[in-house]
PDB file of C-alpha atoms in Angstrom:
ATOM      1  CA  MET A   1     109.877  86.279 276.460  1.00  0.00           C
ATOM      2  CA  ARG A   2     110.869  89.197 274.830  1.00  0.00           C
ATOM      3  CA  HIS A   3     113.217  87.081 272.698  1.00  0.00           C
ATOM      4  CA  LEU A   4     110.406  84.640 271.975  1.00  0.00           C
ATOM      5  CA  ALA A   5     108.015  87.276 271.020  1.00  0.00           C
ATOM      6  CA  SER A   6     110.628  88.803 268.732  1.00  0.00           C
ATOM      7  CA  ARG A   7     111.141  85.517 266.887  1.00  0.00           C
ATOM      8  CA  ILE A   8     107.465  84.962 266.540  1.00  0.00           C
ATOM      9  CA  LYS A   9     107.152  88.393 265.058  1.00  0.00           C
ATOM     10  CA  THR A  10     109.916  87.835 262.676  1.00  0.00           C
ATOM     11  CA  HIS A  11     108.698  84.531 261.834  1.00  0.00           C
ATOM     12  CA  PHE A  12     105.154  85.814 260.965  1.00  0.00           C
ATOM     13  CA  ILE A  13     106.622  88.573 258.709  1.00  0.00           C
ATOM     14  CA  PHE A  14     108.629  86.086 256.868  1.00  0.00           C
ATOM     15  CA  TRP A  15     105.643  83.801 256.605  1.00  0.00           C
ATOM     16  CA  SER A  16     103.423  86.617 255.229  1.00  0.00           C
ATOM     17  CA  ILE A  17     106.158  87.530 252.717  1.00  0.00           C
ATOM     18  CA  SER A  18     106.613  83.953 251.905  1.00  0.00           C
ATOM     19  CA  LYS A  19     102.966  83.526 251.416  1.00  0.00           C
ATOM     20  CA  LYS A  20     102.592  86.646 249.004  1.00  0.00           C
ATOM     21  CA  HIS A  21     105.620  85.547 247.158  1.00  0.00           C
ATOM     22  CA  PHE A  22     104.285  82.025 246.758  1.00  0.00           C
ATOM     23  CA  SER A  23     100.912  83.275 245.487  1.00  0.00           C
ATOM     24  CA  ARG A  24     102.669  85.680 242.990  1.00  0.00           C
ATOM     25  CA  LEU A  25     104.892  82.721 242.008  1.00  0.00           C
ATOM     26  CA  HIS A  26     101.744  80.546 241.314  1.00  0.00           C
ATOM     27  CA  PHE A  27     100.092  83.254 239.420  1.00  0.00           C
ATOM     28  CA  CYS A  28     103.106  83.706 237.191  1.00  0.00           C
ATOM     29  CA  ARG A  29     103.440  79.957 236.501  1.00  0.00           C
ATOM     30  CA  GLN A  30      99.710  79.613 235.625  1.00  0.00           C
ATOM     31  CA  ASN A  31      99.868  82.664 233.225  1.00  0.00           C
ATOM     32  CA  LEU A  32     103.138  81.461 231.749  1.00  0.00           C
ATOM     33  CA  SER A  33     101.643  78.307 230.882  1.00  0.00           C
ATOM     34  CA  PHE A  34      98.620  79.914 229.450  1.00  0.00           C
ATOM     35  CA  LEU A  35     101.000  82.353 227.375  1.00  0.00           C
ATOM     36  CA  ASN A  36     102.832  79.249 225.965  1.00  0.00           C
ATOM     37  CA  GLN A  37      99.786  77.507 224.979  1.00  0.00           C
ATOM     38  CA  LEU A  38      98.419  80.542 223.115  1.00  0.00           C
ATOM     39  CA  GLU A  39     101.865  81.111 221.361  1.00  0.00           C
ATOM     40  CA  LYS A  40     101.574  77.476 220.216  1.00  0.00           C
ATOM     41  CA  GLU A  41      98.053  78.089 218.938  1.00  0.00           C
ATOM     42  CA  ILE A  42      99.239  81.212 217.015  1.00  0.00           C
ATOM     43  CA  ASP A  43     102.027  79.309 215.395  1.00  0.00           C
ATOM     44  CA  VAL A  44      99.639  76.551 214.447  1.00  0.00           C
ATOM     45  CA  LEU A  45      97.246  79.041 212.937  1.00  0.00           C
ATOM     46  CA  GLN A  46      99.957  81.005 211.102  1.00  0.00           C
ATOM     47  CA  ASN A  47     101.321  77.733 209.401  1.00  0.00           C
ATOM     48  CA  THR A  48      97.747  76.766 208.541  1.00  0.00           C
ATOM     49  CA  LEU A  49      97.152  80.246 207.082  1.00  0.00           C
ATOM     50  CA  ALA A  50     100.531  80.097 205.063  1.00  0.00           C
ATOM     51  CA  ILE A  51      99.466  76.675 203.723  1.00  0.00           C
ATOM     52  CA  LYS A  52      96.065  77.960 202.636  1.00  0.00           C
ATOM     53  CA  SER A  53      97.464  81.160 201.212  1.00  0.00           C
ATOM     54  CA  ARG A  54      99.840  78.995 199.014  1.00  0.00           C
ATOM     55  CA  GLU A  55      97.009  76.781 197.824  1.00  0.00           C
ATOM     56  CA  ALA A  56      94.745  79.615 197.031  1.00  0.00           C
ATOM     57  CA  SER A  57      97.649  81.323 195.055  1.00  0.00           C
ATOM     58  CA  GLU A  58      98.272  77.969 193.023  1.00  0.00           C
ATOM     59  CA  LEU A  59      94.638  77.787 192.431  1.00  0.00           C
ATOM     60  CA  ARG A  60      94.379  81.383 191.179  1.00  0.00           C
ATOM     61  CA  ARG A  61      97.462  80.698 188.957  1.00  0.00           C
ATOM     62  CA  ARG A  62      95.769  77.628 187.419  1.00  0.00           C
ATOM     63  CA  LEU A  63      92.670  79.634 186.736  1.00  0.00           C
ATOM     64  CA  GLY A  64      94.650  82.362 185.097  1.00  0.00           C
ATOM     65  CA  MET A  65      93.823  84.877 187.729  1.00  0.00           C
ATOM     66  CA  THR A  66      97.206  86.666 187.945  1.00  0.00           C
ATOM     67  CA  LYS A  67      97.623  89.945 189.866  1.00  0.00           C
ATOM     68  CA  ILE A  68      97.965  91.793 186.625  1.00  0.00           C
ATOM     69  CA  ASN A  69      94.570  90.411 185.277  1.00  0.00           C
ATOM     70  CA  GLU A  70      92.874  91.303 188.462  1.00  0.00           C
ATOM     71  CA  LEU A  71      94.484  94.914 188.318  1.00  0.00           C
ATOM     72  CA  LYS A  72      93.178  95.104 184.718  1.00  0.00           C
ATOM     73  CA  GLU A  73      89.768  93.892 185.814  1.00  0.00           C
ATOM     74  CA  GLY A  74      89.695  96.532 188.677  1.00  0.00           C
ATOM     75  CA  VAL A  75      90.797  99.340 186.405  1.00  0.00           C
ATOM     76  CA  LEU A  76      88.291  98.325 183.767  1.00  0.00           C
ATOM     77  CA  HIS A  77      85.527  98.045 186.348  1.00  0.00           C
ATOM     78  CA  GLY A  78      86.318 101.372 187.684  1.00  0.00           C
ATOM     79  CA  TYR A  79      86.463 103.055 184.353  1.00  0.00           C
ATOM     80  CA  GLN A  80      83.064 101.548 183.463  1.00  0.00           C
ATOM     81  CA  SER A  81      81.392 102.674 186.586  1.00  0.00           C
ATOM     82  CA  LEU A  82      82.923 106.047 186.262  1.00  0.00           C
ATOM     83  CA  LYS A  83      81.776 106.111 182.586  1.00  0.00           C
ATOM     84  CA  GLU A  84      78.280 105.349 183.626  1.00  0.00           C
ATOM     85  CA  SER A  85      78.094 107.644 186.819  1.00  0.00           C
ATOM     86  CA  GLU A  86      75.480 110.065 186.752  1.00  0.00           C
ATOM     87  CA  PRO A  87      77.848 113.414 186.484  1.00  0.00           C
ATOM     88  CA  VAL A  88      79.681 111.969 183.687  1.00  0.00           C
ATOM     89  CA  VAL A  89      76.475 111.036 181.497  1.00  0.00           C
ATOM     90  CA  LYS A  90      75.235 114.599 182.280  1.00  0.00           C
ATOM     91  CA  THR A  91      78.546 116.245 181.146  1.00  0.00           C
ATOM     92  CA  ASN A  92      78.513 114.061 177.950  1.00  0.00           C
ATOM     93  CA  ALA A  93      74.943 115.205 177.245  1.00  0.00           C
ATOM     94  CA  ALA A  94      75.821 118.790 177.886  1.00  0.00           C
ATOM     95  CA  LEU A  95      78.842 118.560 175.589  1.00  0.00           C
ATOM     96  CA  LYS A  96      76.894 116.994 172.893  1.00  0.00           C
ATOM     97  CA  SER A  97      74.336 119.590 172.957  1.00  0.00           C
ATOM     98  CA  VAL A  98      76.846 122.414 172.944  1.00  0.00           C
ATOM     99  CA  GLY A  99      78.649 120.654 170.004  1.00  0.00           C
ATOM    100  CA  PHE A 100      75.329 120.449 167.951  1.00  0.00           C
ATOM    101  CA  PHE A 101      74.609 124.051 168.966  1.00  0.00           C
ATOM    102  CA  ALA A 102      78.089 125.258 167.778  1.00  0.00           C
ATOM    103  CA  SER A 103      77.705 123.132 164.574  1.00  0.00           C
ATOM    104  CA  LYS A 104      74.506 124.600 163.787  1.00  0.00           C
ATOM    105  CA  LYS A 105      75.660 128.139 164.198  1.00  0.00           C
ATOM    106  CA  LEU A 106      78.741 127.500 162.157  1.00  0.00           C
ATOM    107  CA  SER A 107      76.525 126.194 159.393  1.00  0.00           C
ATOM    108  CA  ASP A 108      74.144 129.280 159.729  1.00  0.00           C
ATOM    109  CA  ILE A 109      77.224 131.623 159.496  1.00  0.00           C
ATOM    110  CA  ARG A 110      78.427 129.751 156.329  1.00  0.00           C
ATOM    111  CA  ASN A 111      75.135 130.278 154.807  1.00  0.00           C
ATOM    112  CA  SER A 112      74.748 133.674 155.760  1.00  0.00           C
ATOM    113  CA  THR A 113      74.767 136.419 153.115  1.00  0.00           C
ATOM    114  CA  ALA A 114      77.364 138.352 155.043  1.00  0.00           C
ATOM    115  CA  PHE A 115      80.027 135.313 154.869  1.00  0.00           C
ATOM    116  CA  LYS A 116      79.124 134.573 151.214  1.00  0.00           C
ATOM    117  CA  SER A 117      79.893 138.141 150.416  1.00  0.00           C
ATOM    118  CA  VAL A 118      83.163 138.200 152.329  1.00  0.00           C
ATOM    119  CA  GLY A 119      84.027 134.858 150.342  1.00  0.00           C
ATOM    120  CA  GLU A 120      83.055 136.495 146.988  1.00  0.00           C
ATOM    121  CA  ARG A 121      85.169 139.551 147.771  1.00  0.00           C
ATOM    122  CA  VAL A 122      88.138 137.363 148.771  1.00  0.00           C
ATOM    123  CA  GLU A 123      87.820 135.381 145.626  1.00  0.00           C
ATOM    124  CA  GLY A 124      87.441 138.568 143.501  1.00  0.00           C
ATOM    125  CA  ALA A 125      90.679 139.930 145.053  1.00  0.00           C
ATOM    126  CA  TYR A 126      92.394 136.706 144.627  1.00  0.00           C
ATOM    127  CA  SER A 127      91.413 136.584 140.933  1.00  0.00           C
ATOM    128  CA  SER A 128      92.445 140.157 140.434  1.00  0.00           C
ATOM    129  CA  VAL A 129      95.922 139.670 141.825  1.00  0.00           C
ATOM    130  CA  ARG A 130      96.269 136.427 139.690  1.00  0.00           C
ATOM    131  CA  ARG A 131      95.344 138.227 136.474  1.00  0.00           C
ATOM    132  CA  LYS A 132      97.674 141.148 137.184  1.00  0.00           C
ATOM    133  CA  LEU A 133     100.530 138.728 137.817  1.00  0.00           C
ATOM    134  CA  SER A 134      99.689 136.758 134.499  1.00  0.00           C
ATOM    135  CA  LEU A 135      99.417 140.208 132.663  1.00  0.00           C
ATOM    136  CA  THR A 136     103.009 141.356 133.858  1.00  0.00           C
ATOM    137  CA  LYS A 137     104.573 137.990 133.115  1.00  0.00           C
ATOM    138  CA  SER A 138     102.934 137.915 129.553  1.00  0.00           C
ATOM    139  CA  GLU A 139     104.100 141.584 128.660  1.00  0.00           C
ATOM    140  CA  GLY A 140     107.654 140.173 128.795  1.00  0.00           C
ATOM    141  CA  GLY A 141     110.157 141.721 130.922  1.00  0.00           C
ATOM    142  CA  THR A 142     109.870 143.383 134.476  1.00  0.00           C
ATOM    143  CA  SER A 143     111.786 146.174 135.700  1.00  0.00           C
ATOM    144  CA  GLU A 144     114.615 145.528 138.271  1.00  0.00           C
ATOM    145  CA  SER A 145     112.369 146.819 141.115  1.00  0.00           C
ATOM    146  CA  GLU A 146     109.587 144.411 140.231  1.00  0.00           C
ATOM    147  CA  GLU A 147     111.794 141.523 140.008  1.00  0.00           C
ATOM    148  CA  ALA A 148     111.114 138.704 142.295  1.00  0.00           C
ATOM    149  CA  PRO A 149     113.481 138.267 145.333  1.00  0.00           C
ATOM    150  CA  ALA A 150     116.331 135.750 144.831  1.00  0.00           C
ATOM    151  CA  SER A 151     114.671 133.234 147.445  1.00  0.00           C
ATOM    152  CA  ALA A 152     111.324 133.203 145.494  1.00  0.00           C
ATOM    153  CA  PRO A 153     110.384 129.962 143.451  1.00  0.00           C
ATOM    154  CA  PRO A 154     110.949 129.884 139.664  1.00  0.00           C
ATOM    155  CA  ALA A 155     107.937 131.384 137.562  1.00  0.00           C
ATOM    156  CA  GLU A 156     106.523 127.917 136.669  1.00  0.00           C
ATOM    157  CA  GLU A 157     106.211 127.015 140.162  1.00  0.00           C
ATOM    158  CA  GLN A 158     104.580 130.515 141.123  1.00  0.00           C
ATOM    159  CA  GLU A 159     101.966 129.899 138.386  1.00  0.00           C
ATOM    160  CA  LYS A 160     101.248 126.341 139.870  1.00  0.00           C
ATOM    161  CA  ASP A 161     100.665 127.885 143.290  1.00  0.00           C
ATOM    162  CA  PHE A 162      98.193 130.485 142.004  1.00  0.00           C
ATOM    163  CA  GLY A 163      96.391 127.999 139.901  1.00  0.00           C
ATOM    164  CA  GLU A 164      95.274 126.070 143.177  1.00  0.00           C
ATOM    165  CA  LYS A 165      92.187 127.118 144.957  1.00  0.00           C
ATOM    166  CA  VAL A 166      92.278 127.882 148.723  1.00  0.00           C
ATOM    167  CA  PRO A 167      89.579 126.473 150.655  1.00  0.00           C
ATOM    168  CA  LEU A 168      87.570 128.835 152.914  1.00  0.00           C
TER     169      LEU A 168
END
């Protein structure tokens, strides 16, 4: 009997292991089948997507919608939206008012008596130097200490230079 009980016990253990193994095997087979079906569907969808992408790029090409044109349009759109943004508009307005103010101030300075007085003094000094140089040349000779350096332009060119007015 002992022997029979041992055999039954061994048989029962194998049977329970076999049952667990069988259910695990059945589970794997079902899921492998489902996995294969999913992979086939994915392949079909990838092929369909590739075909649709080629059709779309061909249609874009026919319409003249190249990547460079799209990039240009994107940059222009970005530039336009930046140009119209509130901070840029406010900055432009501020810079215009500063430029107007600076221009008005410079105009006021140019029209001031002090500026005109300085301008007259500079013009007087320029005329005085010019007159002295022309007197020295008309007297004839100059001493060696008064001679122009060797790198100076000839007298005719010097007279031309002094004949021109310097803008203030």
